[in-house]
Coordinates of C-alpha atoms in Angstrom, one line a residue:
X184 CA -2.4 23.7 -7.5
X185 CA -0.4 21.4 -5.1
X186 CA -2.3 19.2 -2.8
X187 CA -2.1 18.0 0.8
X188 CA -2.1 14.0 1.1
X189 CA -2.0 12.4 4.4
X190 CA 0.2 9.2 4.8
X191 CA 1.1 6.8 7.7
X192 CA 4.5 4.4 7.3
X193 CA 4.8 1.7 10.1
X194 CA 8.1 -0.2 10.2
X195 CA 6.7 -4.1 10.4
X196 CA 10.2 -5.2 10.3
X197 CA 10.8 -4.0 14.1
X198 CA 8.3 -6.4 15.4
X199 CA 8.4 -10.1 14.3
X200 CA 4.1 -10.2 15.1
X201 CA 3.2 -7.6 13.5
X202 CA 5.4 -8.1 10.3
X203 CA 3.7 -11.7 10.3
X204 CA 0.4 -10.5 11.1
X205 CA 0.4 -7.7 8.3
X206 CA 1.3 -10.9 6.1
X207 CA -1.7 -12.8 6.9
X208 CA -3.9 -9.3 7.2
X209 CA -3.3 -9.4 3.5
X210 CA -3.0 -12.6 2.6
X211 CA -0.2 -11.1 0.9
X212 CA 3.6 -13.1 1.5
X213 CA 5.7 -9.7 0.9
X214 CA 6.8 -6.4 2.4
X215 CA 6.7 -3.7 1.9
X216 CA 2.6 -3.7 1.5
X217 CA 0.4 -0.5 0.3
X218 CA -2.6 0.5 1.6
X219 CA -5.1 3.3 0.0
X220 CA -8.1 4.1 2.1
X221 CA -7.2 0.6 4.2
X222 CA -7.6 -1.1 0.7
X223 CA -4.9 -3.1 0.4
X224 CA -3.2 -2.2 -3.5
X225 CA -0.4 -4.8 -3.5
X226 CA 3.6 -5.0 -3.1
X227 CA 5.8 -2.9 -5.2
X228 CA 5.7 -4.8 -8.0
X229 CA 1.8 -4.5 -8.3
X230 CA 2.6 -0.6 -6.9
X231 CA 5.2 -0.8 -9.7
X232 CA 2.9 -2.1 -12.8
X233 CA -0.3 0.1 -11.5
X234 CA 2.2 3.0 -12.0
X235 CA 3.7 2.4 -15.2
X236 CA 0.4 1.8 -16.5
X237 CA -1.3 4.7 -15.4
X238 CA -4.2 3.0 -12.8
X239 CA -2.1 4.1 -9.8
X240 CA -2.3 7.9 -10.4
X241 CA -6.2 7.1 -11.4
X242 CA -7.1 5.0 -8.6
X243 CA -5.3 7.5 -6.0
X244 CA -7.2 10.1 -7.5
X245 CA -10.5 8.6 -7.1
X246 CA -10.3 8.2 -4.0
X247 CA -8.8 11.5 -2.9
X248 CA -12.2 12.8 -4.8
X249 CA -14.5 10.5 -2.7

């Protein structure tokens, strides 16, 4: 059965405030950021690891079920 996820992209690298403000948001120096649920998940390379390791697809899931 295929499911029907929601997302929202926003370009921060149109708009020098917001692209510094999502930094500091975070507390996070690199873009692009992910957020799940407004919980911020990391950059790619944490999106990266969380994947290969299988906590990505189990965290996603969790909250789709919540």
């Amino acid at each position: 059965a295929q499911m029907t996820i929601s997302f929202n992209s926003t370009n921060v690298l149109q708009d020098e405030k917001i692209r510094e403000g999502i930094k500091e948001y975070s507390d996070w120096p690199t873009i692009p950021q992910v957020y799940l649920k407004g919980e911020f998940l990391g950059g790619s390379d944490i999106l990266i690891e969380m994947y290969n390791s299988g906590s990505l697809k189990e965290k996603i899931e969790i909250e789709l079920a919540s």
